[in-house]
Structures are given as structure tokens and as C-alpha cells.
Amino acid sequence: MADAALASHPGGAARGRSLWDDARRRLARNPAAVIGLGVLAVLTVLGLVGVANYSFAGLMGLHPVDMLFRESVSAPPSLGAGFLLGTDTQGRDLFARVMFGLGISLAVGLVATAVSLVIGVLWGATAGYIGGAVDSAMMRFVDILYSVPFIFFVILLMVAFGTNIWLIFVAIGAVEWLTMARIVRGQTISLRQKEFVEAAKAGGADGAAIIARHIVPNLMGPVVVFATLNVARVVLLESFLSFLGLGVQEPLTSLGKLIADGANNMDTAPWMIVYPAVVMFVTLLCLNFVGDGLRDALDPKDR
Amino acid sequence: MLVQIARRLLIAIPTMLAIIAVAFFLMRAAPGSPFDAERQVPAEIEQRLKAAYDLDKPVSEQFAIYLGKLILHGDLGPSMKYKDKDVADIIAEGLPTSLIIGAAAMILALCVGCSLGVWAALRQNRPEDYVAMSFAVAGVCLPPLVLAPLFSLIFAVELRWLPSAGLYRTDYTVSHLLLPVVTLALPQIAIISRLIRASMIEAMRSNAIRTARAKGLPEPQVIWRHALPVAMIPVVSYLGPAISTVLTGGFVIETVYQLPGIGKQFTIAALQRDYTLVMGVVILYAAMIIFFNMMSDVLYSTLDPRARRD
């Protein structure tokens, strides 16, 4: 990514510091973002182990995600009994389940964001680059979609086609691309008038090549910031669907689903809601710190 | 301004039609029918039930009939699950609750969000600023889904200060509304305060403010009369999205706190294939979101001439 930005930068072949070198340096000076990145890395590893523990039950001495400990149903957290975060109402180890749910939530967030990125960047860059009537038609379409109460349609999609995890990815991604398209279009319009685009045109590059080689790499800044914050939004949206019983389904689980289950049992087993909620809070907090840090690093207006 | 409103209304008509069509066909594509739960009903009675609701006709014809009734008579039809109720009645019952919670949350979010943002901006990079902004970040990360159960756990179950649930029509008290409204408002407080902090910092650095100070205006007047109106503009353009978020966010709130609003009705209706009720709620929410987005955009371009298109 950094290489692409470097290559397309005017005079990028020189030994100068690229936008991304600068940004990396500024990011490293932002303690909240650095800590956020570190914690996110740890959480990602935990999530991966959690998902692996689902595929290969009993990995690394963890309790299998689905194993029922019938003699310790709704057991409070205790190290002695081997249940670090307690068990749920069916006697499943909450620690293994929270790790697994974290992995699934992050996966949903990443995949849905990737879907929205692809649609949004292509749509916005095309509209902004072509301009004129095509631009206003394409952006009017985005305006129209903006006024659709999307959560209803996501719910209707889930009801119509069943709650399939791939459908969740696509449905959420299809909802979230609109803002992306708007950001990308605005950026593209200002980039289109830059000299290096003119130079590429004079050199005989066609529209598609200019979009792919010159416009898109220069858009990466705002796109990366948006994507980071979007992962947090998608995790939230998925948890909302899970809460309504329309998110990921058993035997899978997600942080949202764990919180929803915990909310039903919070009088008798408060740990069932507290731990998934804390993990979700920390995850979202780190994503926001990193997103804000990236924004300051890439767009140092207030330096 | 009137031209702008007229143009937005013209776009709103096809938008509404498209929303209605997609929702209609999506709902019909869902497996099952409203009468699935009543398995013991003999086949011919089920046939008659379906005939009574036009469900025996082809889907496209059903759509034409539905649209015809809607446009000509404003008729949302009878509910397919609540036997003797019209969709309009069910919505009329739930709407006040949803609107009260939504409006109260919006007002709370605006008041607290703006004060917090301005306060933090005027103390930029001081400890107070960091405290306020940490609070704001936490607000975005503590969504209603997490807040609602935790609030009821703390304030209702443990401390017993407030009722955890149950807002009954006859018994509207502030204490019932407090938790739902705060829960709904908190993420918006966070977003609004961050928005206004950023734009206030930018406004305070502008030449206009330097001029105002140079001509010797007292600082409060500089802030309230010159900086704040400019800083408010991004908040105005955020109002439309904020209102739709609060309206749809009311969903979770209504479910968690067991409030009898329409958000809660929608999910139940979708799961039970109550076709007409689903359509009614979708139409109502789409209309409200289109309306508030339009108002927000019109207000925005009135306040900021630079934002006017063409």
C-alpha cells in the first residue's frame, strides 16, 4: 500500500518522505493509537485462537466451545474450578465462548467492511472521475438509498433468506458502502484536477487505468480511516441483529449474541453479560483510538 | 429554499415507491405465511383466510391491490396477526411511546453534546478536554445494546433506584423514561460533542474571531455570537442521520426495556410474517427519515450558502 502511494505520488521516485512514512511517524507518537493497536493485536490473536478452538475442540487446554459441563451450570467465575469467566446457563465455558464470539464478531466486521469498501470505492471513484450527468445520477442514487431505513431491510433479508453468516456479511456491507462512496467521490473530484492526473492523461492512460493507478492509491488515507471506524460500526450492527435473534446462529456465536444471552440471565448470572460486554467495549474503544489516530496522522490539520 | 424542498419532494415519491416495492416483495419471499402457526385449521378455512386477505392471488396482483388502497385511501390494511385490528391502529398505539423516547433522547443529546463539545474546545489539550473526549469515545463504544442491560443491572436490579422495565400507557412517569432516554442519547452525545469540539476549535482560529477580538469584543460575546453559530453548522447537517439513528435505535431500547413502541412491533411482525404490519412500519419510518433528512439538508443550506448545489 505504501509503495503504491509512493509510486503514484508526484516525484515519488525521489528519496523524500512519503505521506505514509510521515503518517507512520505521527501515529507512533500517539500513545492512545499505539496502545489501541497493541490491544487490538492481542484481541485478534485471542479471537483467532477462539475460532480455532471451535474447529479443533480443546485447543491449548481450552474447554471446547460447545462442551456442556452439566455439574457446573451457571457457575460463577473461579480459577479453582477452571472456569476463568464462569459458565453459561447450559454449563458451557464462558471464556472459550467469549474468545470464539470475539473472533466471529471481528470476522463479520472485517468482511463486511471489505464488501463495503469495494463497492463504495468503485462507485465513488467512478462517479467522481467521470463527473457531469453520470456523477449526479450515481450520487442521487446514493442519496435515495440514504433515506431507506436500512435496518428494516437487513431484518427483512434475514427473515426472507434465513440467517446465514455470509448473508450477514453481504447485507451489512451493502448498507455501509454509501458513506464510503460519498467520501471517495469528494476526494476524487479534488484529485481529478491535480497535475499528475493530467500528466497521465497526456501520456495516453485511459480512464480505468487512471482510476486504478492514480486516483485509488491517493484515496487510501480517508478510506483506511473510514474502514477502521467502520469495523467498529459493523460489530455493533451485528450485535444488534444478534440481539433480535437474527444475527449469527448456534453453534456459532458472537459478542452481540453473548451479550443478548447474558441480558436474559443478568439477575442470576451477571458475569454472562459483564465479560462479553467488557470485551466488546475494549474492542470498540481500541478500534476508535486507532481510527482517530490514523485520521490525525494522515490529515494533520491541527498540528 | 422552496424550490429545494419541491425538488426533494419530487425525489421522495419514487424513493417511497421503491422502498414499498422492495419491502413488499422481500416480505413475500420469506418462507411461511401469517397463518402458519394455526396448523389445526382445516385446509378450506385456511383457503378462505387467505382469500380474505387476498393472499391467494399472484404476488404482483397483491402488490397492485395494496398500493391502490394505500394511495387512494391511505389504507394500510388490517393486521394479519392481531385479528380485529388495523395496522394504522397498532401504529397509533405504539407511535407516542417511540416518539417521546426519540424526541427526549434527541433533545438531551443536543443539549449535553453541544455544551460538552464547546466546553472541551475552549479548553483544548487541557486535562478537562481529555476527560470530556474520553467520555465521548466511551459513549460511542458503549452502544445501547450494552448500556441498556448494564443500566438496568446497576440502577434497577442492584440499586433499585429506577424501574427496569414496563412503561404502561396509563402510567407514564419520568422514572420509567429516564433509563431508556439516557441509553438512547449517550452514543449521540458522544458523536455530537466530538463534532462540535472539532468545528469549534476551527472556528476559534478563524480570521473572523481574530477580528472580533481585535475590535475589543468581550470574550463571551466572541464565543456565543461569533464562533458558536459557525461551529453549529456541522451539527445541523448531522441532524438528519442522527434522527434516523435515534429512531431506529429505539428498536433495541424498546425491546430491552419492554416498552410498547412500534420498533418492537416490527421485529415481532417480521418474524410472524404479519405482512401488512411490516409494511406499515417500514412506510412510516421511511417517510419520517426522508422528512427529517430533507429538513436537515434545507436547514443546512440555509445556514451555509456554500453548501448549496448548482
Coordinates of C-alpha atoms in Angstrom, one line a residue:
Chain A
M1 CA 0.0 0.0 0.0
A2 CA 2.8 2.4 1.0
D3 CA 4.6 1.5 -2.2
A4 CA 1.6 2.2 -4.4
A5 CA 1.1 5.6 -2.7
L6 CA 4.8 6.3 -3.1
A7 CA 4.8 5.4 -6.8
S8 CA 1.8 7.4 -7.7
H9 CA 2.9 10.5 -5.8
P10 CA 4.3 13.3 -7.9
G11 CA 8.0 12.9 -7.7
G12 CA 7.6 9.8 -5.6
A13 CA 10.7 8.3 -7.1
A14 CA 12.8 10.7 -5.1
R15 CA 14.1 9.8 -1.7
G16 CA 11.6 12.1 0.1
R17 CA 9.4 11.0 2.9
S18 CA 6.1 9.7 1.6
L19 CA 2.7 10.5 3.0
W20 CA 2.7 7.1 4.7
D21 CA 6.2 7.4 6.2
D22 CA 5.0 10.7 7.8
A23 CA 1.8 9.2 8.9
R24 CA 3.5 6.2 10.5
R25 CA 5.8 8.5 12.4
R26 CA 2.9 10.7 13.7
L27 CA 0.9 7.6 14.6
A28 CA 3.8 6.2 16.6
R29 CA 3.8 9.4 18.7
N30 CA 0.1 8.9 19.6
P31 CA 0.0 6.8 22.7
A32 CA -3.7 6.0 22.5
A33 CA -3.4 4.8 19.0
V34 CA -0.3 2.7 19.7
I35 CA -1.9 1.1 22.8
G36 CA -5.0 0.6 20.8
L37 CA -3.1 -1.2 18.1
G38 CA -1.3 -3.4 20.6
V39 CA -4.5 -4.4 22.4
L40 CA -6.2 -5.0 19.0
A41 CA -3.4 -7.3 18.0
V42 CA -3.8 -9.3 21.3
L43 CA -7.6 -9.4 20.8
T44 CA -7.2 -10.6 17.2
V45 CA -4.9 -13.4 18.3
L46 CA -7.4 -14.3 21.1
G47 CA -10.2 -14.3 18.5
L48 CA -8.3 -16.5 16.1
V49 CA -7.5 -19.0 18.9
G50 CA -11.2 -18.9 19.9
V51 CA -12.2 -19.8 16.3
A52 CA -9.5 -22.4 16.0
N53 CA -10.7 -23.9 19.3
Y54 CA -14.1 -24.3 17.7
S55 CA -12.7 -26.2 14.7
F56 CA -10.2 -28.3 16.8
A57 CA -12.0 -28.6 20.1
G58 CA -9.8 -28.5 23.2
L59 CA -7.0 -26.5 21.6
M60 CA -4.3 -25.2 24.0
G61 CA -6.0 -26.6 27.0
L62 CA -9.1 -24.5 26.5
H63 CA -12.5 -26.0 27.1
P64 CA -14.3 -26.9 23.9
V65 CA -16.7 -24.1 22.9
D66 CA -19.7 -26.5 22.9
M67 CA -18.9 -28.8 25.8
L68 CA -21.6 -28.9 28.4
F69 CA -20.4 -29.2 32.0
R70 CA -23.6 -30.4 33.5
E71 CA -22.4 -30.4 37.1
S72 CA -21.4 -26.7 36.9
V73 CA -24.3 -24.9 35.2
S74 CA -24.2 -21.1 35.6
A75 CA -21.1 -21.4 37.7
P76 CA -19.6 -18.0 38.7
P77 CA -16.1 -17.2 37.6
S78 CA -13.4 -19.0 39.6
L79 CA -9.9 -20.1 38.9
G80 CA -10.1 -23.2 41.1
A81 CA -13.0 -24.7 39.1
G82 CA -11.2 -24.0 35.9
F83 CA -13.8 -21.5 34.6
L84 CA -12.0 -18.2 34.4
L85 CA -15.1 -16.3 33.4
G86 CA -17.7 -18.8 34.7
T87 CA -20.2 -20.9 32.7
D88 CA -23.4 -20.1 31.0
T89 CA -26.9 -21.5 31.7
Q90 CA -26.1 -24.7 29.8
G91 CA -22.8 -25.2 31.5
R92 CA -20.5 -24.1 28.7
D93 CA -17.2 -22.4 29.5
L94 CA -17.7 -18.7 29.0
F95 CA -14.0 -18.0 28.5
A96 CA -13.9 -20.2 25.4
R97 CA -17.2 -18.8 24.2
V98 CA -16.1 -15.1 24.6
M99 CA -13.0 -15.8 22.6
F100 CA -14.9 -17.6 19.9
G101 CA -17.5 -14.8 19.8
L102 CA -14.8 -12.2 19.6
G103 CA -13.3 -14.0 16.6
I104 CA -16.7 -14.2 14.8
S105 CA -17.5 -10.5 15.6
L106 CA -14.2 -9.3 14.2
A107 CA -14.6 -11.5 11.2
V108 CA -18.0 -10.1 10.5
G109 CA -16.6 -6.6 10.9
L110 CA -13.7 -7.2 8.6
V111 CA -15.5 -9.0 5.8
A112 CA -18.5 -6.6 5.8
T113 CA -16.2 -3.7 5.8
A114 CA -14.2 -5.2 2.9
V115 CA -17.5 -5.6 0.9
S116 CA -18.5 -2.0 1.6
L117 CA -15.0 -0.8 0.7
V118 CA -15.0 -2.5 -2.7
I119 CA -18.5 -1.2 -3.7
G120 CA -18.0 2.2 -2.1
V121 CA -14.6 2.9 -3.6
L122 CA -15.5 1.8 -7.1
W123 CA -18.8 3.6 -7.0
G124 CA -17.4 6.9 -5.6
A125 CA -14.3 6.9 -7.7
T126 CA -16.2 6.3 -10.9
A127 CA -18.8 8.9 -10.1
G128 CA -16.2 11.5 -9.1
Y129 CA -13.9 10.8 -12.0
I130 CA -16.5 10.8 -14.8
G131 CA -18.4 13.7 -13.3
G132 CA -21.3 15.5 -15.0
A133 CA -24.6 13.8 -15.5
V134 CA -23.2 10.3 -14.6
D135 CA -21.9 11.7 -11.3
S136 CA -25.2 13.4 -10.4
A137 CA -27.2 10.3 -11.4
M138 CA -24.9 8.0 -9.3
M139 CA -24.9 10.3 -6.3
R140 CA -28.6 10.9 -6.5
F141 CA -28.9 7.1 -6.3
V142 CA -26.8 7.1 -3.1
D143 CA -29.0 10.0 -1.7
I144 CA -32.1 7.9 -2.3
L145 CA -30.5 4.8 -0.6
Y146 CA -29.6 7.0 2.3
S147 CA -33.3 7.7 3.1
V148 CA -34.0 4.0 3.2
P149 CA -34.5 2.7 6.8
F150 CA -31.8 0.0 6.2
I151 CA -32.1 -1.8 9.4
F152 CA -35.6 -2.9 8.4
F153 CA -34.3 -4.2 5.1
V154 CA -31.4 -6.1 6.8
I155 CA -34.0 -7.7 9.1
L156 CA -36.3 -8.5 6.2
L157 CA -33.4 -10.0 4.3
M158 CA -32.6 -12.2 7.3
V159 CA -36.2 -13.2 7.6
A160 CA -36.6 -13.9 3.8
F161 CA -33.4 -15.8 3.2
G162 CA -32.6 -17.3 6.6
T163 CA -29.9 -16.2 9.0
N164 CA -26.8 -17.2 7.1
I165 CA -23.4 -15.7 8.2
W166 CA -22.5 -14.9 4.6
L167 CA -25.7 -13.1 4.1
I168 CA -25.0 -11.1 7.2
F169 CA -21.6 -10.1 5.7
V170 CA -23.2 -9.0 2.4
A171 CA -26.2 -7.3 3.9
I172 CA -24.2 -5.2 6.3
G173 CA -21.6 -4.5 3.6
A174 CA -24.3 -3.4 1.2
V175 CA -25.6 -1.0 3.9
E176 CA -22.3 0.6 4.8
W177 CA -20.9 1.4 1.4
L178 CA -23.0 4.6 1.0
T179 CA -20.8 6.8 3.2
M180 CA -17.7 5.3 1.7
A181 CA -18.9 6.2 -1.8
R182 CA -19.6 9.8 -0.7
I183 CA -16.2 10.3 0.9
V184 CA -14.4 8.7 -2.1
R185 CA -16.3 10.8 -4.6
G186 CA -15.5 14.1 -2.8
Q187 CA -11.8 13.1 -2.7
T188 CA -11.8 12.0 -6.3
I189 CA -13.2 15.3 -7.5
S190 CA -10.4 17.2 -5.9
L191 CA -7.8 14.7 -7.1
R192 CA -9.1 14.8 -10.7
Q193 CA -7.8 18.3 -11.1
K194 CA -4.3 17.5 -9.9
E195 CA -1.4 17.8 -12.3
F196 CA -0.3 14.2 -12.1
V197 CA -3.7 13.1 -13.4
E198 CA -3.4 15.5 -16.3
A199 CA 0.1 14.2 -16.9
A200 CA -1.2 10.6 -17.0
K201 CA -3.9 11.7 -19.4
A202 CA -1.4 13.4 -21.6
G203 CA 0.6 10.2 -21.5
G204 CA -2.3 8.3 -23.0
A205 CA -3.7 6.4 -20.0
D206 CA -7.3 5.6 -20.3
G207 CA -10.0 6.3 -17.6
A208 CA -9.9 2.9 -15.9
A209 CA -6.1 3.0 -15.6
I210 CA -6.1 6.5 -14.2
I211 CA -8.7 5.5 -11.6
A212 CA -6.9 2.3 -10.6
R213 CA -3.3 3.6 -10.7
H214 CA -3.6 7.2 -9.7
I215 CA -6.9 8.0 -8.1
V216 CA -7.5 5.0 -5.8
P217 CA -4.0 4.8 -4.3
N218 CA -4.3 8.5 -3.3
L219 CA -7.7 7.9 -1.7
M220 CA -6.3 5.3 0.7
G221 CA -5.9 7.8 3.6
P222 CA -9.6 8.6 4.2
V223 CA -10.5 5.1 3.1
V224 CA -8.3 3.5 5.8
V225 CA -9.7 5.8 8.5
F226 CA -13.2 5.1 7.5
A227 CA -12.6 1.4 7.3
T228 CA -11.2 1.2 10.8
L229 CA -14.1 3.1 12.3
N230 CA -16.5 1.0 10.1
V231 CA -15.3 -2.2 11.6
A232 CA -16.5 -0.9 14.9
R233 CA -19.8 0.1 13.5
V234 CA -20.4 -3.3 11.8
V235 CA -19.5 -5.1 15.1
L236 CA -22.3 -3.0 16.6
L237 CA -24.8 -3.6 13.9
E238 CA -24.1 -7.4 14.0
S239 CA -24.7 -7.3 17.7
F240 CA -27.9 -5.5 17.2
L241 CA -29.1 -8.2 14.8
S242 CA -27.9 -10.9 17.2
F243 CA -29.9 -9.2 19.9
L244 CA -33.0 -9.5 17.7
G245 CA -32.2 -13.2 17.2
L246 CA -31.3 -12.5 13.5
G247 CA -27.5 -12.4 13.7
V248 CA -25.2 -15.4 13.7
Q249 CA -26.9 -18.6 14.8
E250 CA -25.9 -21.6 17.0
P251 CA -23.5 -23.3 17.0
L252 CA -21.7 -20.1 16.1
T253 CA -21.8 -17.2 18.5
S254 CA -20.7 -13.5 18.5
L255 CA -20.1 -10.9 21.2
G256 CA -23.6 -9.5 20.5
K257 CA -25.2 -12.8 20.8
L258 CA -23.4 -13.5 24.1
I259 CA -24.5 -10.1 25.4
A260 CA -28.1 -10.8 24.3
D261 CA -28.0 -14.2 26.1
G262 CA -26.4 -12.5 29.1
A263 CA -29.1 -9.8 29.2
N264 CA -31.7 -12.5 29.7
N265 CA -29.8 -14.0 32.7
M266 CA -28.4 -11.0 34.3
D267 CA -30.3 -11.4 37.5
T268 CA -28.9 -14.8 38.2
A269 CA -25.6 -14.9 36.3
P270 CA -24.4 -11.3 35.8
W271 CA -21.0 -12.5 34.6
M272 CA -22.7 -13.7 31.5
I273 CA -23.3 -10.2 30.3
V274 CA -20.4 -8.4 32.1
Y275 CA -17.5 -10.2 30.4
P276 CA -18.7 -10.1 26.8
A277 CA -19.7 -6.5 27.3
V278 CA -16.3 -5.6 28.6
V279 CA -14.6 -7.4 25.7
M280 CA -16.8 -5.6 23.2
F281 CA -16.2 -2.3 24.9
V282 CA -12.4 -2.7 24.8
T283 CA -12.5 -3.9 21.2
L284 CA -14.6 -0.9 20.0
L285 CA -12.5 1.5 22.1
C286 CA -9.3 0.3 20.5
L287 CA -10.8 0.5 17.0
N288 CA -11.9 4.1 17.7
F289 CA -8.5 5.0 19.1
V290 CA -6.7 3.6 16.1
G291 CA -9.2 5.2 13.7
D292 CA -8.9 8.6 15.3
G293 CA -5.1 8.2 15.5
L294 CA -5.0 7.4 11.8
R295 CA -7.1 10.4 11.0
D296 CA -4.8 12.7 12.9
A297 CA -1.8 11.1 11.4
L298 CA -3.0 11.2 7.8
D299 CA -4.7 14.6 8.0
P300 CA -2.6 16.7 10.3
K301 CA -4.7 19.8 10.1
D302 CA -4.5 20.6 13.8
R303 CA -0.8 20.0 14.2
Chain B
M1 CA -35.4 27.2 -0.4
L2 CA -39.0 26.4 -1.7
V3 CA -37.5 25.1 -4.9
Q4 CA -35.2 22.9 -3.0
I5 CA -38.0 21.5 -0.9
A6 CA -40.1 20.9 -4.0
R7 CA -37.2 19.1 -5.7
R8 CA -36.6 16.9 -2.7
L9 CA -40.3 16.0 -2.5
L10 CA -40.2 15.0 -6.2
I11 CA -37.4 12.6 -5.5
A12 CA -39.1 11.4 -2.4
I13 CA -42.1 10.0 -4.3
P14 CA -40.1 7.4 -6.4
T15 CA -38.0 6.7 -3.4
M16 CA -41.0 5.8 -1.3
L17 CA -42.4 3.7 -4.1
A18 CA -39.2 1.8 -4.5
I19 CA -38.9 1.2 -0.7
I20 CA -42.5 0.0 -0.6
A21 CA -41.9 -2.4 -3.6
V22 CA -38.7 -3.9 -2.2
A23 CA -40.1 -4.4 1.2
F24 CA -43.3 -5.9 -0.2
F25 CA -41.6 -8.5 -2.4
L26 CA -38.9 -9.2 0.2
M27 CA -41.5 -10.0 2.8
R28 CA -43.4 -12.2 0.4
A29 CA -40.2 -14.0 -0.4
A30 CA -39.8 -15.1 3.2
P31 CA -40.8 -18.7 3.7
G32 CA -44.1 -19.3 5.5
S33 CA -47.3 -17.3 5.8
P34 CA -49.1 -15.4 8.6
F35 CA -51.3 -18.4 9.2
D36 CA -48.6 -21.0 9.7
A37 CA -49.0 -21.1 13.4
E38 CA -52.6 -22.2 13.1
R39 CA -51.8 -25.7 11.8
Q40 CA -55.0 -27.2 13.2
V41 CA -57.1 -25.0 10.8
P42 CA -58.7 -27.2 8.1
A43 CA -57.4 -26.6 4.5
E44 CA -60.6 -24.9 3.2
I45 CA -60.7 -22.5 6.1
E46 CA -57.1 -21.6 5.5
Q47 CA -58.0 -21.0 1.9
R48 CA -60.8 -18.7 2.9
L49 CA -58.5 -16.9 5.3
K50 CA -56.0 -16.4 2.6
A51 CA -58.8 -15.2 0.2
A52 CA -60.0 -12.7 2.8
Y53 CA -56.5 -11.1 2.8
D54 CA -56.0 -11.5 -1.0
L55 CA -53.2 -13.9 -0.3
D56 CA -54.5 -16.4 -2.9
K57 CA -53.8 -14.1 -5.7
P58 CA -50.4 -13.7 -7.5
V59 CA -47.9 -11.6 -5.7
S60 CA -47.8 -8.9 -8.3
E61 CA -51.6 -8.6 -8.2
Q62 CA -51.4 -8.4 -4.3
F63 CA -48.9 -5.6 -4.7
A64 CA -51.2 -3.7 -7.1
I65 CA -54.1 -4.1 -4.7
Y66 CA -52.0 -3.0 -1.7
L67 CA -50.6 0.0 -3.5
G68 CA -54.0 1.0 -4.8
K69 CA -55.6 1.0 -1.3
L70 CA -52.6 2.8 0.1
I71 CA -52.5 5.6 -2.4
L72 CA -56.3 6.1 -3.0
H73 CA -57.5 5.7 0.6
G74 CA -54.3 5.9 2.7
D75 CA -55.3 2.5 4.0
L76 CA -52.5 0.4 5.5
G77 CA -54.9 -2.6 5.7
P78 CA -55.8 -4.9 8.6
S79 CA -53.1 -6.7 10.6
M80 CA -52.8 -10.3 9.8
K81 CA -51.9 -11.4 13.3
Y82 CA -53.9 -9.1 15.5
K83 CA -57.3 -10.3 14.2
D84 CA -59.6 -7.4 14.7
K85 CA -57.0 -4.5 14.5
D86 CA -56.0 -2.3 11.6
V87 CA -52.3 -1.6 11.1
A88 CA -53.0 2.1 11.5
D89 CA -54.4 1.5 15.0
I90 CA -51.4 -0.6 16.1
I91 CA -49.1 2.1 14.8
A92 CA -51.1 4.8 16.5
E93 CA -50.8 2.9 19.8
G94 CA -47.1 2.5 19.6
L95 CA -46.1 5.7 18.0
P96 CA -46.4 8.1 21.0
T97 CA -44.0 5.9 23.1
S98 CA -41.5 5.7 20.3
L99 CA -41.7 9.4 19.5
I100 CA -41.5 10.6 23.2
I101 CA -38.4 8.5 23.7
G102 CA -36.8 9.5 20.5
A103 CA -37.5 13.2 20.9
A104 CA -36.4 13.3 24.5
A105 CA -33.2 11.5 23.6
M106 CA -32.5 13.8 20.7
I107 CA -33.0 17.0 22.9
L108 CA -30.9 15.5 25.6
A109 CA -28.2 14.6 23.1
L110 CA -28.2 18.1 21.5
C111 CA -28.1 20.0 24.8
V112 CA -25.4 17.8 26.5
G113 CA -23.4 17.1 23.4
C114 CA -23.2 20.8 22.4
S115 CA -22.3 22.0 25.9
L116 CA -19.7 19.3 26.3
G117 CA -18.2 19.9 22.9
V118 CA -17.9 23.7 23.3
W119 CA -16.6 23.3 26.8
A120 CA -13.9 20.9 25.6
A121 CA -13.0 23.0 22.6
L122 CA -12.4 26.1 24.8
R123 CA -10.0 24.0 26.9
Q124 CA -8.3 22.3 24.0
N125 CA -5.4 20.0 25.1
R126 CA -6.0 20.6 28.8
P127 CA -7.0 17.8 31.2
E128 CA -10.6 18.8 31.1
D129 CA -10.6 18.4 27.3
Y130 CA -9.1 14.9 27.6
V131 CA -11.6 13.9 30.2
A132 CA -14.6 15.1 28.2
M133 CA -13.3 13.5 25.0
S134 CA -12.6 10.2 26.7
F135 CA -16.2 10.3 27.9
A136 CA -17.2 10.9 24.3
V137 CA -15.2 8.0 22.9
A138 CA -16.5 5.7 25.6
G139 CA -20.0 6.8 24.6
V140 CA -19.5 5.6 21.0
C141 CA -18.2 2.3 22.4
L142 CA -21.0 1.7 24.8
P143 CA -23.9 1.2 22.4
P144 CA -27.5 0.9 23.6
L145 CA -27.2 -2.9 23.4
V146 CA -24.5 -2.9 26.1
L147 CA -25.8 0.1 28.0
A148 CA -29.4 -0.9 28.4
P149 CA -28.8 -4.2 30.2
L150 CA -26.0 -2.8 32.3
F151 CA -28.0 0.3 33.3
S152 CA -30.9 -1.9 34.3
L153 CA -28.5 -4.2 36.2
I154 CA -27.0 -1.3 38.1
F155 CA -29.8 1.1 38.6
A156 CA -32.8 -1.2 38.7
V157 CA -31.6 -4.6 39.9
E158 CA -28.8 -3.7 42.2
L159 CA -29.6 -0.2 43.5
R160 CA -33.3 -0.3 42.9
W161 CA -33.4 3.4 42.2
L162 CA -35.4 3.1 39.0
P163 CA -37.9 0.7 37.5
S164 CA -36.1 -1.6 35.0
A165 CA -39.0 -2.0 32.6
G166 CA -42.6 -1.6 31.9
L167 CA -43.9 1.6 30.6
Y168 CA -47.6 1.4 30.6
R169 CA -49.9 3.8 28.8
T170 CA -51.7 4.8 31.9
D171 CA -48.6 5.2 33.9
Y172 CA -46.1 7.5 32.1
T173 CA -43.6 8.7 34.7
V174 CA -40.3 10.3 34.2
S175 CA -38.6 7.4 36.2
H176 CA -39.8 4.9 33.6
L177 CA -38.4 7.0 30.8
L178 CA -35.1 8.1 32.3
L179 CA -33.1 5.0 31.6
P180 CA -34.3 4.4 28.0
V181 CA -33.8 8.0 27.1
V182 CA -30.3 8.3 28.6
T183 CA -29.3 5.0 27.0
L184 CA -30.5 6.1 23.6
A185 CA -28.9 9.6 23.9
L186 CA -25.5 8.6 25.1
P187 CA -23.9 7.5 21.7
Q188 CA -25.4 10.6 20.1
I189 CA -24.0 12.8 22.9
A190 CA -20.6 11.3 22.1
I191 CA -20.8 11.9 18.4
I192 CA -22.3 15.4 18.6
S193 CA -19.7 16.6 21.2
R194 CA -16.8 15.4 19.1
L195 CA -18.3 17.1 16.0
I196 CA -18.8 20.4 17.7
R197 CA -15.5 20.3 19.5
A198 CA -13.7 19.9 16.2
S199 CA -15.6 22.6 14.4
M200 CA -15.5 25.0 17.4
I201 CA -11.7 24.7 17.5
E202 CA -11.6 25.5 13.8
A203 CA -14.0 28.4 14.2
M204 CA -12.0 29.9 17.1
R205 CA -8.9 30.0 14.8
S206 CA -10.7 31.8 12.0
N207 CA -10.0 35.4 10.9
A208 CA -13.5 36.4 11.9
I209 CA -12.7 35.6 15.5
R210 CA -9.4 37.4 15.4
T211 CA -11.2 40.5 14.0
A212 CA -13.9 40.2 16.7
R213 CA -11.3 40.1 19.4
A214 CA -9.3 42.9 17.8
K215 CA -12.2 45.2 17.9
G216 CA -12.4 44.6 21.6
L217 CA -15.5 42.5 22.0
P218 CA -15.7 40.7 25.4
E219 CA -14.8 37.0 25.2
P220 CA -18.3 35.6 25.9
Q221 CA -19.7 37.6 23.1
V222 CA -16.9 36.4 20.8
I223 CA -17.8 32.8 21.7
W224 CA -21.6 33.0 21.7
R225 CA -22.2 35.4 18.9
H226 CA -19.4 34.8 16.5
A227 CA -17.8 31.3 17.0
L228 CA -20.8 29.2 18.1
P229 CA -23.1 29.8 15.1
V230 CA -20.4 28.8 12.7
A231 CA -19.4 25.8 14.8
M232 CA -23.1 24.6 14.8
I233 CA -23.2 24.1 11.1
P234 CA -21.7 20.5 11.0
V235 CA -24.1 19.6 13.8
V236 CA -27.1 20.8 11.7
S237 CA -26.0 18.6 8.8
Y238 CA -25.6 15.7 11.2
L239 CA -29.2 16.1 12.5
G240 CA -30.8 14.1 9.7
P241 CA -28.6 11.0 10.2
A242 CA -28.8 11.4 14.0
I243 CA -32.6 11.4 14.0
S244 CA -32.8 8.3 11.8
T245 CA -30.2 6.6 14.1
V246 CA -32.2 7.5 17.2
L247 CA -35.5 6.4 15.6
T248 CA -34.1 3.0 14.5
G249 CA -32.0 2.7 17.7
G250 CA -35.3 2.9 19.6
F251 CA -35.7 -0.7 18.5
V252 CA -33.2 -2.2 20.9
I253 CA -34.3 0.2 23.6
E254 CA -37.9 -0.8 23.3
T255 CA -37.0 -4.5 23.3
V256 CA -34.7 -4.3 26.3
Y257 CA -36.8 -2.0 28.4
Q258 CA -40.0 -3.7 27.3
L259 CA -41.6 -0.5 26.1
P260 CA -44.7 -0.8 23.9
G261 CA -43.3 1.2 20.9
I262 CA -43.5 0.4 17.2
G263 CA -39.9 -0.7 16.8
K264 CA -40.6 -3.7 18.9
Q265 CA -43.8 -4.4 16.9
F266 CA -41.7 -4.5 13.7
T267 CA -39.4 -7.3 14.7
I268 CA -42.3 -9.4 16.0
A269 CA -44.3 -8.7 12.9
A270 CA -41.4 -9.7 10.6
L271 CA -40.8 -12.9 12.4
Q272 CA -44.5 -13.8 12.4
R273 CA -45.0 -12.8 8.7
D274 CA -47.5 -10.1 9.6
Y275 CA -47.1 -8.7 6.1
T276 CA -49.3 -5.6 6.4
L277 CA -47.9 -4.6 9.8
V278 CA -44.3 -4.9 8.5
M279 CA -45.2 -2.7 5.5
G280 CA -46.9 -0.1 7.7
V281 CA -43.9 0.3 9.9
V282 CA -41.5 0.4 7.0
I283 CA -43.6 3.1 5.3
L284 CA -43.9 5.2 8.4
Y285 CA -40.1 5.1 9.2
A286 CA -39.1 5.7 5.6
A287 CA -41.4 8.7 5.5
M288 CA -40.0 10.1 8.8
I289 CA -36.4 9.5 7.7
I290 CA -36.9 11.2 4.3
F291 CA -38.7 14.1 6.0
F292 CA -36.0 14.7 8.7
N293 CA -33.2 14.3 6.2
M294 CA -34.8 16.8 4.0
M295 CA -35.4 19.3 6.8
S296 CA -31.8 18.9 8.0
D297 CA -30.4 19.5 4.4
V298 CA -32.7 22.5 3.9
L299 CA -31.7 24.0 7.2
Y300 CA -28.0 23.3 6.4
S301 CA -28.0 25.0 3.1
T302 CA -30.0 28.0 4.5
L303 CA -27.4 28.4 7.2
D304 CA -24.4 27.8 5.0
P305 CA -24.7 29.2 1.5
R306 CA -21.5 27.4 0.4
A307 CA -23.3 24.1 0.7
R308 CA -25.9 25.0 -1.9
R309 CA -25.7 22.9 -5.0
D310 CA -25.9 24.4 -8.5

